[in-house]
mmCIF file of C-alpha atoms in Angstrom:
data_model
loop_
_atom_site.group_PDB
_atom_site.id
_atom_site.type_symbol
_atom_site.label_atom_id
_atom_site.label_comp_id
_atom_site.label_asym_id
_atom_site.label_seq_id
_atom_site.Cartn_x
_atom_site.Cartn_y
_atom_site.Cartn_z
ATOM 1 C CA MET A 2 -11.365 5.015 43.082
ATOM 2 C CA ASP A 3 -11.809 3.167 39.390
ATOM 3 C CA ALA A 4 -13.301 -0.318 38.885
ATOM 4 C CA LEU A 5 -10.227 -1.812 37.894
ATOM 5 C CA ILE A 6 -8.361 -1.004 40.991
ATOM 6 C CA LEU A 7 -11.426 -2.397 42.773
ATOM 7 C CA VAL A 8 -11.183 -5.558 40.754
ATOM 8 C CA GLN A 9 -7.477 -5.558 41.721
ATOM 9 C CA VAL A 10 -7.536 -5.138 45.218
ATOM 10 C CA ALA A 11 -10.684 -7.964 45.175
ATOM 11 C CA ILE A 12 -8.212 -10.471 43.564
ATOM 12 C CA ALA A 13 -5.260 -9.697 45.914
ATOM 13 C CA ILE A 14 -7.470 -10.219 48.964
ATOM 14 C CA THR A 15 -9.444 -12.834 47.756
ATOM 15 C CA SER A 16 -6.301 -14.867 46.420
ATOM 16 C CA ALA A 17 -3.998 -13.968 49.623
ATOM 17 C CA ILE A 18 -7.039 -15.053 52.106
ATOM 18 C CA ALA A 19 -7.676 -18.515 50.104
ATOM 19 C CA ILE A 20 -3.750 -19.444 49.695
ATOM 20 C CA TYR A 21 -3.505 -19.020 53.447
ATOM 21 C CA LEU A 22 -5.964 -20.510 54.500
ATOM 22 C CA THR A 23 -5.237 -23.582 52.192
ATOM 23 C CA ASN A 24 -1.787 -23.872 54.007
ATOM 24 C CA SER A 25 -2.943 -23.700 57.239
ATOM 25 C CA LYS A 26 -2.124 -26.215 60.197
ATOM 26 C CA HIS A 27 -5.972 -26.443 61.321
ATOM 27 C CA ASP A 28 -8.520 -28.159 59.740
ATOM 28 C CA LYS A 29 -11.357 -25.532 60.560
ATOM 29 C CA PHE A 30 -9.881 -22.630 58.920
ATOM 30 C CA ARG A 31 -8.309 -24.735 56.085
ATOM 31 C CA LYS A 32 -12.254 -25.713 55.038
ATOM 32 C CA TYR A 33 -12.793 -21.970 54.247
ATOM 33 C CA ALA A 34 -10.002 -22.025 51.467
ATOM 34 C CA PRO A 35 -12.594 -22.786 49.188
ATOM 35 C CA ILE A 36 -15.022 -20.213 49.807
ATOM 36 C CA PHE A 37 -12.800 -17.403 49.547
ATOM 37 C CA GLY A 38 -11.146 -18.721 45.934
ATOM 38 C CA LEU A 39 -14.501 -19.333 44.927
ATOM 39 C CA LEU A 40 -15.114 -15.604 45.881
ATOM 40 C CA GLY A 41 -12.012 -14.319 43.921
ATOM 41 C CA GLU A 42 -13.022 -16.185 40.809
ATOM 42 C CA PRO A 43 -15.368 -13.767 39.171
ATOM 43 C CA PHE A 44 -12.823 -11.137 39.453
ATOM 44 C CA TRP A 45 -10.294 -13.070 37.528
ATOM 45 C CA ILE A 46 -12.905 -14.189 34.993
ATOM 46 C CA TYR A 47 -14.249 -10.338 34.518
ATOM 47 C CA THR A 48 -10.642 -9.004 34.299
ATOM 48 C CA SER A 49 -9.355 -12.058 31.611
ATOM 49 C CA TYR A 50 -12.726 -11.021 29.839
ATOM 50 C CA THR A 51 -11.978 -7.306 30.054
ATOM 51 C CA ASN A 52 -8.127 -7.538 28.944
ATOM 52 C CA HIS A 53 -8.656 -10.101 26.428
ATOM 53 C CA GLN A 54 -6.113 -12.388 28.411
ATOM 54 C CA TRP A 55 -7.344 -16.512 27.411
ATOM 55 C CA GLY A 56 -4.916 -18.204 28.881
ATOM 56 C CA VAL A 57 -5.607 -16.538 32.297
ATOM 57 C CA MET A 58 -9.356 -16.922 31.765
ATOM 58 C CA ALA A 59 -8.852 -20.838 30.805
ATOM 59 C CA LEU A 60 -6.781 -21.100 34.421
ATOM 60 C CA ALA A 61 -9.493 -18.897 35.821
ATOM 61 C CA LEU A 62 -12.395 -21.767 34.718
ATOM 62 C CA PHE A 63 -10.057 -24.598 35.822
ATOM 63 C CA TYR A 64 -9.230 -22.601 39.336
ATOM 64 C CA SER A 65 -12.931 -22.497 40.103
ATOM 65 C CA TYR A 66 -13.314 -25.997 39.076
ATOM 66 C CA SER A 67 -10.413 -26.793 41.398
ATOM 67 C CA TRP A 68 -12.030 -24.735 44.083
ATOM 68 C CA PHE A 69 -15.588 -25.931 43.967
ATOM 69 C CA ILE A 70 -14.379 -29.835 44.585
ATOM 70 C CA GLY A 71 -12.475 -28.050 47.322
ATOM 71 C CA LEU A 72 -15.576 -26.580 48.957
ATOM 72 C CA ARG A 73 -17.758 -29.980 47.987
ATOM 73 C CA ASN A 74 -15.050 -32.217 49.928
ATOM 74 C CA SER A 75 -14.872 -29.356 52.924
ATOM 75 C CA TRP A 76 -18.187 -29.026 53.404
ATOM 76 C CA PHE A 77 -20.390 -31.450 52.117
ATOM 77 C CA LYS A 78 -18.349 -35.163 52.375
#
């Protein structure tokens, strides 16, 4: 399978899980959303870099920072 297809699959899976967990009614599930969000960010950054999509790269970096804040608030506070 082509590497770009694997990257796209990884983006789809991690992003879908993160968004689903973000909207969960249960705190015990919601706190895992930033973990899945952060797992997907390297794939977003890679694909935006390889395709020269600098706006997407800026958003991916901002989302990475935002997911990190969520991780800190959910797990370390």
